Coordinates of C-alpha atoms in Angstrom, one line a residue:
Chain R
M299 CA 27.7 37.7 13.7
N300 CA 29.9 40.5 14.8
T301 CA 30.9 38.5 17.8
G302 CA 31.8 35.5 15.8
K303 CA 28.8 33.4 16.7
N304 CA 28.2 32.4 13.1
L305 CA 26.6 29.1 13.9
D306 CA 24.0 30.7 16.2
A307 CA 23.3 33.3 13.6
L308 CA 22.7 30.6 11.0
K309 CA 20.2 28.8 13.2
L310 CA 18.4 32.0 13.9
V311 CA 18.0 33.1 10.3
L312 CA 16.9 29.7 9.2
A313 CA 14.4 29.2 12.0
N314 CA 12.8 32.6 11.1
A315 CA 13.0 32.3 7.3
P316 CA 9.9 34.0 5.8
L317 CA 9.4 31.2 3.2
G318 CA 5.6 31.5 3.1
S319 CA 5.6 35.3 3.1
K320 CA 3.9 37.2 0.2
N321 CA 6.1 40.2 0.6
Q322 CA 8.9 40.0 -1.9
Q323 CA 10.9 42.7 -0.1
T324 CA 11.0 40.7 3.2
K325 CA 12.0 37.5 1.3
D326 CA 14.8 39.3 -0.5
N327 CA 16.1 40.8 2.8
A328 CA 16.1 37.4 4.4
F329 CA 17.9 35.9 1.4
H330 CA 20.7 38.4 1.5
L331 CA 21.1 38.0 5.2
T332 CA 21.1 34.2 5.0
L333 CA 23.6 34.3 2.2
K334 CA 25.8 36.6 4.2
V335 CA 25.8 34.1 7.1
L336 CA 26.4 31.2 4.8
L337 CA 29.4 32.8 3.2
S338 CA 30.8 34.0 6.5
I339 CA 31.1 30.4 7.8
K340 CA 34.6 29.1 6.8
P341 CA 34.8 25.9 4.7
P342 CA 36.3 23.8 7.6
Q343 CA 33.3 24.7 9.8
I344 CA 30.6 23.9 7.3
E345 CA 30.4 20.2 8.2
E346 CA 30.0 21.0 11.9
A347 CA 27.4 23.6 11.1
V348 CA 25.4 21.2 9.0
S349 CA 25.5 18.4 11.6
Q350 CA 23.9 20.7 14.1
L351 CA 20.8 21.4 12.0
S352 CA 17.5 19.5 12.3
P353 CA 16.0 17.9 9.2
E354 CA 13.5 20.8 8.8
L355 CA 16.3 23.4 8.9
L356 CA 18.4 21.3 6.4
D357 CA 15.5 21.6 3.9
V358 CA 15.5 25.4 4.5
V359 CA 19.2 25.9 4.1
M360 CA 19.2 23.8 0.9
K361 CA 16.6 26.2 -0.5
Y362 CA 18.8 29.2 0.2
V363 CA 21.8 27.4 -1.3
Y364 CA 19.9 26.9 -4.6
K365 CA 18.7 30.5 -4.4
G366 CA 22.3 31.5 -4.0
F367 CA 23.2 29.6 -7.2
E368 CA 20.5 31.6 -8.9
Y369 CA 22.0 35.0 -8.0
P370 CA 25.7 34.4 -7.9
S371 CA 28.2 37.0 -6.6
D372 CA 31.9 36.9 -6.6
G373 CA 33.1 33.5 -5.4
S374 CA 29.8 32.6 -3.8
S375 CA 29.0 29.6 -6.0
G376 CA 32.1 27.7 -5.1
H377 CA 31.5 28.2 -1.4
L378 CA 27.8 27.2 -1.8
L379 CA 28.8 24.1 -3.6
L380 CA 30.7 23.0 -0.5
W381 CA 27.6 23.7 1.5
H382 CA 25.6 21.7 -1.1
E383 CA 27.9 18.7 -0.7
K384 CA 27.7 18.6 3.0
I385 CA 24.0 19.0 3.2
Y386 CA 23.5 16.3 0.5
N387 CA 25.7 13.9 2.6
Q388 CA 23.3 14.3 5.5
G389 CA 19.9 14.9 3.9
G390 CA 20.2 12.8 0.8
M391 CA 18.2 13.2 -2.4
G392 CA 15.1 13.9 -0.5
C393 CA 16.5 17.3 0.6
I394 CA 16.9 18.3 -3.1
V395 CA 13.5 17.0 -4.1
R396 CA 11.9 19.1 -1.4
V397 CA 13.5 22.2 -2.8
L398 CA 12.0 21.4 -6.2
S399 CA 8.6 20.3 -5.1
D400 CA 8.0 23.0 -2.4
T401 CA 5.6 25.8 -3.1
R402 CA 7.2 27.9 -0.3
R403 CA 10.3 29.1 -1.9
A404 CA 13.2 31.0 -0.5
Chain O
M225 CA 14.4 -13.9 -1.7
S226 CA 12.7 -12.2 -4.6
V227 CA 11.4 -13.5 -7.9
Q228 CA 11.5 -11.5 -11.1
Y229 CA 9.2 -11.7 -14.1
R230 CA 9.0 -10.1 -17.5
F231 CA 5.9 -10.2 -19.6
G232 CA 6.1 -10.8 -23.4
T233 CA 9.1 -9.6 -25.3
T234 CA 8.6 -5.9 -24.9
I235 CA 10.3 -3.8 -22.3
A236 CA 7.5 -1.3 -22.1
P237 CA 6.7 0.1 -18.6
I238 CA 4.0 -1.5 -16.6
T239 CA 1.5 1.2 -15.6
C240 CA -0.1 -0.9 -13.0
H241 CA -0.9 -4.6 -12.2
A242 CA -3.5 -6.6 -10.3
W243 CA -3.7 -10.3 -9.2
N244 CA -6.6 -12.7 -9.3
K245 CA -7.6 -14.6 -6.2
N246 CA -5.3 -17.6 -6.8
K247 CA -2.4 -15.5 -8.0
N248 CA -2.0 -17.6 -11.1
Q249 CA -3.3 -14.8 -13.3
I250 CA -2.3 -11.2 -13.5
A251 CA -3.7 -8.2 -15.3
I252 CA -1.2 -5.6 -16.4
S253 CA -1.3 -2.6 -18.6
P254 CA 1.8 -2.1 -20.8
N255 CA 1.6 1.7 -20.7
N256 CA -1.0 1.9 -23.4
Q257 CA -4.8 1.6 -23.9
E258 CA -4.7 -2.2 -23.4
V259 CA -4.9 -4.5 -20.5
H260 CA -3.3 -7.9 -20.8
I261 CA -4.2 -11.0 -18.8
Y262 CA -1.4 -13.4 -18.3
E263 CA -1.6 -16.9 -16.8
K264 CA 1.2 -18.8 -15.2
S265 CA 2.1 -22.1 -16.7
G266 CA 5.2 -23.6 -15.1
S267 CA 7.7 -20.8 -14.9
E268 CA 6.3 -19.0 -18.0
W269 CA 3.6 -16.4 -18.3
K270 CA 1.3 -16.9 -21.2
I271 CA -1.0 -14.2 -22.5
I272 CA -4.6 -15.5 -22.4
D273 CA -6.7 -12.4 -23.1
N274 CA -6.3 -8.8 -24.2
L275 CA -8.9 -6.3 -22.9
S276 CA -8.9 -3.6 -25.5
Q277 CA -11.9 -1.4 -25.0
H278 CA -10.3 1.8 -23.8
D279 CA -9.2 4.5 -26.2
L280 CA -6.5 6.1 -24.1
R281 CA -3.8 5.0 -21.6
V282 CA -5.1 2.8 -18.8
L283 CA -4.4 4.3 -15.4
G284 CA -5.9 1.9 -12.9
I285 CA -6.8 -1.8 -12.7
D286 CA -8.3 -3.7 -9.8
W287 CA -9.3 -7.3 -9.6
A288 CA -12.0 -8.3 -7.1
P289 CA -10.9 -11.7 -5.8
N290 CA -14.1 -13.2 -4.6
T291 CA -16.6 -12.0 -7.2
N292 CA -13.9 -12.4 -9.9
R293 CA -14.5 -9.1 -11.7
I294 CA -12.0 -6.7 -13.1
V295 CA -12.5 -2.9 -13.1
T296 CA -10.3 -0.7 -15.3
C297 CA -10.2 3.1 -15.7
S298 CA -8.4 5.2 -18.2
A299 CA -7.5 8.6 -19.4
D300 CA -10.4 8.4 -21.9
R301 CA -12.7 9.2 -18.9
N302 CA -14.3 5.8 -18.8
A303 CA -14.3 2.8 -16.5
Y304 CA -15.3 -0.7 -17.5
V305 CA -16.3 -3.6 -15.3
W306 CA -15.2 -6.9 -16.9
N307 CA -17.0 -10.2 -16.3
Q308 CA -15.9 -13.6 -17.6
D309 CA -18.4 -15.3 -19.9
S310 CA -18.9 -19.1 -20.3
N311 CA -16.0 -19.3 -22.7
K312 CA -13.7 -17.6 -20.1
K313 CA -13.5 -14.5 -22.3
W314 CA -13.7 -11.1 -20.5
K315 CA -16.7 -8.9 -21.5
P316 CA -16.9 -5.2 -20.6
T317 CA -19.7 -3.2 -19.1
L318 CA -19.5 0.5 -19.3
V319 CA -19.8 2.5 -16.0
L320 CA -21.5 5.8 -16.0
L321 CA -18.9 7.9 -14.3
R322 CA -20.2 11.3 -15.5
I323 CA -16.8 13.0 -15.5
N324 CA -15.1 15.3 -18.0
R325 CA -11.4 14.5 -17.2
A326 CA -9.2 11.4 -17.0
A327 CA -10.1 8.7 -14.5
T328 CA -6.9 8.3 -12.6
C329 CA -7.3 5.5 -10.0
V330 CA -9.8 2.8 -9.1
K331 CA -10.4 0.4 -6.2
W332 CA -13.0 -2.2 -5.3
S333 CA -14.5 -1.9 -1.8
P334 CA -13.6 -4.8 0.6
D335 CA -17.1 -6.3 0.1
E336 CA -16.8 -5.9 -3.7
N337 CA -20.3 -4.5 -4.0
K338 CA -19.0 -1.1 -5.1
F339 CA -15.9 0.7 -6.2
A340 CA -14.5 4.2 -6.2
V341 CA -12.9 6.0 -9.2
G342 CA -10.8 9.1 -8.7
S343 CA -10.4 11.6 -11.5
G344 CA -9.0 14.8 -12.8
A345 CA -12.4 16.4 -12.7
R346 CA -11.8 17.1 -9.0
L347 CA -14.2 14.4 -7.8
V348 CA -14.5 10.8 -6.7
S349 CA -17.2 8.6 -8.3
V350 CA -18.5 5.9 -6.0
C351 CA -20.0 3.3 -8.3
Y352 CA -22.5 0.5 -7.5
F353 CA -24.6 -1.9 -9.5
E354 CA -28.3 -0.9 -9.9
S355 CA -30.0 -4.2 -10.6
E356 CA -33.3 -2.7 -11.8
N357 CA -31.5 -1.0 -14.7
D358 CA -28.8 -3.7 -15.0
W359 CA -26.2 -0.9 -15.0
W360 CA -23.3 0.4 -13.0
V361 CA -24.2 3.9 -11.8
S362 CA -22.2 6.4 -9.8
K363 CA -22.6 9.0 -7.1
H364 CA -20.1 11.9 -6.8
I365 CA -18.1 13.2 -3.9
K366 CA -17.1 16.7 -4.9
K367 CA -16.6 19.0 -1.9
P368 CA -14.1 20.1 -0.9
L369 CA -11.7 18.5 -3.4
R370 CA -9.8 21.2 -5.2
S371 CA -7.6 19.3 -7.6
T372 CA -7.0 16.0 -9.4
V373 CA -7.5 12.9 -7.3
T374 CA -4.4 10.8 -7.6
T375 CA -5.1 7.9 -5.2
L376 CA -7.7 6.4 -2.9
D377 CA -8.2 3.4 -0.6
W378 CA -11.1 1.8 1.2
H379 CA -11.5 1.3 5.0
P380 CA -12.0 -2.4 5.9
N381 CA -15.6 -1.6 7.0
N382 CA -16.6 -1.0 3.4
S383 CA -17.9 2.5 4.0
L384 CA -15.0 5.0 4.4
L385 CA -12.7 6.2 1.7
V386 CA -9.4 7.9 2.0
V387 CA -8.5 10.2 -0.9
G388 CA -5.2 11.9 -1.8
S389 CA -5.0 14.7 -4.4
T390 CA -2.7 17.2 -6.0
D391 CA -4.0 20.0 -3.8
F392 CA -1.5 18.6 -1.2
K393 CA -4.4 17.2 1.0
V394 CA -5.5 13.8 2.2
R395 CA -9.1 13.5 3.1
V396 CA -11.3 10.8 4.7
F397 CA -14.9 10.6 3.3
S398 CA -17.9 8.5 4.1
A399 CA -18.7 6.6 0.9
H400 CA -21.8 4.8 2.3
I401 CA -24.5 4.1 -0.3
K402 CA -27.7 3.8 1.7
D403 CA -29.6 2.2 -1.2
I404 CA -27.6 -1.0 -1.2
E405 CA -26.2 -1.5 2.3
K406 CA -27.1 -1.0 6.0
N407 CA -25.5 1.5 8.3
P408 CA -22.0 0.7 9.4
E409 CA -20.7 0.7 12.9
P410 CA -19.2 4.0 14.0
T411 CA -15.4 4.3 13.8
P412 CA -12.9 6.6 15.4
W413 CA -13.1 8.7 12.2
G414 CA -16.7 9.7 13.1
S415 CA -20.2 8.4 13.0
K416 CA -21.8 10.4 10.2
T417 CA -22.6 8.1 7.3
T418 CA -24.1 10.4 4.6
L419 CA -22.2 9.9 1.3
G420 CA -19.6 12.6 0.9
T421 CA -19.3 13.7 4.5
L422 CA -15.8 14.9 5.1
L423 CA -14.6 13.1 8.3
A424 CA -11.0 14.2 8.4
E425 CA -8.6 16.4 6.4
F426 CA -4.8 16.4 6.6
S427 CA -2.6 18.8 4.8
N428 CA 0.7 17.6 3.5
S429 CA 2.2 21.1 3.8
G430 CA 2.7 23.0 7.0
G431 CA 5.4 24.6 9.1
S432 CA 8.4 25.5 7.1
S433 CA 7.6 23.1 4.3
G434 CA 5.2 23.7 1.4
G435 CA 4.8 20.0 0.9
G436 CA 4.1 18.2 -2.3
W437 CA 1.2 16.4 -4.0
V438 CA 0.0 13.1 -2.6
Q439 CA 1.1 10.0 -4.6
S440 CA -0.4 7.1 -2.6
V441 CA -2.6 6.5 0.4
S442 CA -3.4 3.4 2.4
F443 CA -5.7 2.5 5.3
S444 CA -4.1 0.4 8.0
P445 CA -5.6 -3.2 8.5
D446 CA -7.5 -2.1 11.6
G447 CA -8.8 0.9 9.8
N448 CA -7.7 3.4 12.5
K449 CA -4.6 4.7 10.7
I450 CA -3.8 6.1 7.3
C451 CA -0.5 6.5 5.7
W452 CA 0.4 8.6 2.7
V453 CA 3.5 9.3 0.6
A454 CA 4.0 12.5 -1.3
H455 CA 6.2 14.1 -3.9
D456 CA 8.3 15.9 -1.3
S457 CA 9.9 12.6 -0.4
T458 CA 8.0 12.3 2.9
I459 CA 6.0 9.5 4.4
N460 CA 3.2 10.4 6.8
V461 CA 0.9 8.6 9.2
A462 CA -2.3 9.9 10.8
D463 CA -3.9 8.0 13.7
A464 CA -7.7 8.5 14.4
S465 CA -7.6 6.6 17.7
T466 CA -5.3 9.3 19.1
G467 CA -7.2 12.4 18.0
N468 CA -5.9 12.5 14.4
A469 CA -2.2 12.8 15.5
T470 CA 0.0 13.0 12.4
F471 CA 3.6 12.0 12.0
K472 CA 5.8 13.2 9.1
L473 CA 9.1 11.7 8.2
R474 CA 11.3 13.6 5.7
T475 CA 13.3 10.8 4.0
E476 CA 16.6 10.9 2.2
F477 CA 15.1 9.1 -0.8
L478 CA 13.6 10.2 -4.1
P479 CA 9.8 10.5 -3.8
F480 CA 7.7 7.4 -3.2
M481 CA 4.9 6.6 -5.6
S482 CA 3.2 3.8 -3.8
C483 CA 2.7 2.6 -0.3
T484 CA 0.9 -0.1 1.6
W485 CA 0.6 -1.5 5.1
I486 CA 2.0 -5.0 5.6
T487 CA 1.2 -5.4 9.3
N488 CA -0.7 -3.0 11.6
N489 CA 2.6 -1.2 12.4
S490 CA 4.7 -1.6 9.2
I491 CA 4.6 0.1 5.9
V492 CA 6.3 -0.6 2.6
A493 CA 6.9 2.3 0.3
A494 CA 8.5 2.4 -3.1
G495 CA 9.0 4.9 -5.9
H496 CA 11.6 6.8 -7.9
S497 CA 14.4 5.3 -5.8
C498 CA 13.7 1.9 -7.4
I499 CA 13.8 0.1 -4.1
P500 CA 11.1 -0.8 -1.6
V501 CA 11.7 0.7 1.8
L502 CA 10.3 -0.5 5.1
F503 CA 9.0 1.9 7.8
H504 CA 7.6 1.3 11.3
H505 CA 4.9 3.2 13.1
T506 CA 4.6 3.0 16.9
E507 CA 3.3 5.3 19.6
N508 CA 6.7 7.0 19.5
G509 CA 6.4 8.0 15.9
L510 CA 7.3 6.9 12.5
V511 CA 10.8 5.6 11.9
Y512 CA 12.8 4.3 8.9
S513 CA 13.6 0.6 9.2
A514 CA 15.4 -0.8 6.2
K515 CA 15.8 -1.0 2.5
L516 CA 14.4 -4.2 1.2
D517 CA 16.6 -4.5 -1.8
T518 CA 20.2 -5.4 -0.9
S519 CA 21.5 -6.1 -4.4
Q520 CA 25.1 -5.3 -5.0
K521 CA 26.5 -3.9 -8.1
K522 CA 27.4 -6.6 -10.6
E523 CA 31.0 -7.3 -11.3
S524 CA 32.0 -5.9 -14.6
G525 CA 34.0 -8.5 -16.5
G526 CA 36.5 -6.4 -18.3
L527 CA 36.2 -5.1 -21.8
S528 CA 35.4 -7.7 -24.3
A529 CA 34.7 -7.1 -28.0
M530 CA 31.2 -8.5 -27.6
K531 CA 30.5 -5.9 -24.9
M532 CA 31.9 -3.1 -27.0
F533 CA 29.7 -3.9 -30.0
H534 CA 26.8 -4.3 -27.6
S535 CA 27.2 -0.9 -26.2
L536 CA 28.0 0.5 -29.7
D537 CA 24.7 -0.9 -30.8
K538 CA 22.6 0.2 -27.9
Q539 CA 24.0 3.5 -27.0
A540 CA 26.2 4.4 -30.0
R541 CA 29.3 4.6 -27.8
S542 CA 32.4 2.5 -28.0
E543 CA 33.6 2.8 -24.4
S544 CA 31.6 0.6 -22.2
S545 CA 30.2 2.4 -19.2
D546 CA 28.0 0.6 -16.8
T547 CA 24.7 2.4 -16.5
S548 CA 22.9 -0.2 -14.3
I549 CA 21.9 0.8 -10.8
H550 CA 22.4 -1.1 -7.6
S551 CA 18.9 -2.5 -7.4
I552 CA 16.6 -5.1 -8.9
H553 CA 14.3 -2.6 -10.5
Q554 CA 16.2 -0.5 -12.9
N555 CA 13.6 2.3 -13.0
A556 CA 10.9 3.9 -10.8
I557 CA 8.5 1.6 -9.1
T558 CA 4.9 2.7 -9.7
C559 CA 2.8 0.0 -8.1
I560 CA 2.8 -2.2 -5.0
C561 CA 0.3 -5.0 -4.6
L562 CA -0.1 -7.6 -1.9
Y563 CA 0.7 -11.1 -3.3
S564 CA 0.0 -13.4 -0.3
G565 CA -1.5 -12.6 3.0
T566 CA -3.5 -9.6 3.9
K567 CA -2.6 -6.1 5.1
S568 CA -2.5 -7.3 8.7
N569 CA -0.1 -10.2 7.9
C570 CA 1.4 -9.9 4.5
M571 CA 3.8 -12.6 3.5
K572 CA 4.7 -11.5 -0.1
F573 CA 4.1 -8.4 -2.1
S574 CA 4.7 -7.5 -5.7
T575 CA 6.1 -4.4 -7.3
S576 CA 6.1 -3.2 -10.9
G577 CA 7.6 -0.2 -12.6
L578 CA 8.8 1.7 -15.5
D579 CA 11.4 -0.9 -16.4
G580 CA 8.7 -3.4 -17.3
L581 CA 9.7 -5.8 -14.5
L582 CA 7.5 -7.4 -12.0
V583 CA 9.2 -8.5 -8.7
I584 CA 7.6 -10.6 -6.0
W585 CA 9.2 -10.0 -2.6
D586 CA 9.1 -12.7 0.2
I587 CA 9.0 -10.9 3.5
N588 CA 10.0 -13.9 5.6
S589 CA 13.1 -14.6 3.7
L590 CA 14.0 -10.9 3.6
E591 CA 13.7 -10.9 7.3
R592 CA 16.2 -13.7 7.6
A593 CA 18.5 -12.3 4.9
I594 CA 18.8 -8.7 6.1
Q595 CA 20.6 -8.2 9.4
G596 CA 18.6 -6.4 12.0
L597 CA 15.4 -6.4 10.0
K598 CA 12.3 -7.1 12.1
I599 CA 8.8 -6.8 11.0
I600 CA 6.6 -5.6 13.9

């Protein structure tokens, strides 16, 4: 991230997301890190970032977007809404349904 | 392209429907404890019988085409087999299911000598007629079901059963009753025939996804493949002839509630999106093909006084806002049945749903009407 490779960082955190983990501390850490990456990507780049994700990772990033809505910080929700819009355009309703139905939460 | 019917004057949801052999009669449940039999006369449907023996909501109906018997199951934990007497009236026979939760789904076996009932008691009752007692009795498949059975389907060889349940699993069992039939030929699923043998188990969760409960399952016409749809908006196929390889497709739609094969490589699924969707399965995997409902939004004809009062009456609003959606069904589709042809070569299928509408879809004319649509 420090070298500006935000897209690579995003793929990395999503691919290693501890969704099935029982350890709440690990999950919290992963959530804060993922949120940091999501917020670091500038609005014009979001569409490009989303287009590079596989369907599996789209589901994962959507989970973190909703989790981000759950614990808002200053200005984060507006940014996440942009993410939500772009992910929805690509993944459709199914993506949201999978956030709701899934037992492995972010 | 598609024909729409409504039954009676009510707009109650249709829980499920089943056709007789000639497709001139239909059994539907209007979301309550009754089952209505309608007969087609001209372009009208006339009610000819009302099967009211259940105490609670009917959850499953199946009509055996050749032996002309109906089986129904309900949330009151009972199932009835209905036979027609000499006056053409349907008479019920109680089935001993021995369960303490709702009976959720029911299907006749292909030979029509037995049927299977899934239930919330975490088991499947395989029922057959015991002639010495003149009574339908059942045997249970219990292990390793961990949750409510929501759906089941028979293998064409009359002996295997695929079961989907809310513990996110799909399982293939042997449902062979050795008292009434001889041993079946071995299949790619396995050769063991004892009742209740677990031949295959597939999890709908795995990898990064936690999955969802299983809504509907279907055996392919050759019996070597199963497909299932689940509440995580996925459609899945498992193939026993290639070592139980599974394919999962995460779709962009709302979850599907029902699915069936229409050829050995094509699947139709429908559900909360209100439209039937076609999928193909080949060696390369499972792919989305097309939406089978191409309706466009109706032109709204300006604001008339009539319209205003209509919407005032219906929704207590004076501005007219169009709430209809771009499809024939206006609410979730809960049931798909084959109307003409078989699973290996289906020509027409019917769907019913929460909007109380029954639609018959003609695959041949859909194939002509929708550009690029090809059934394989």
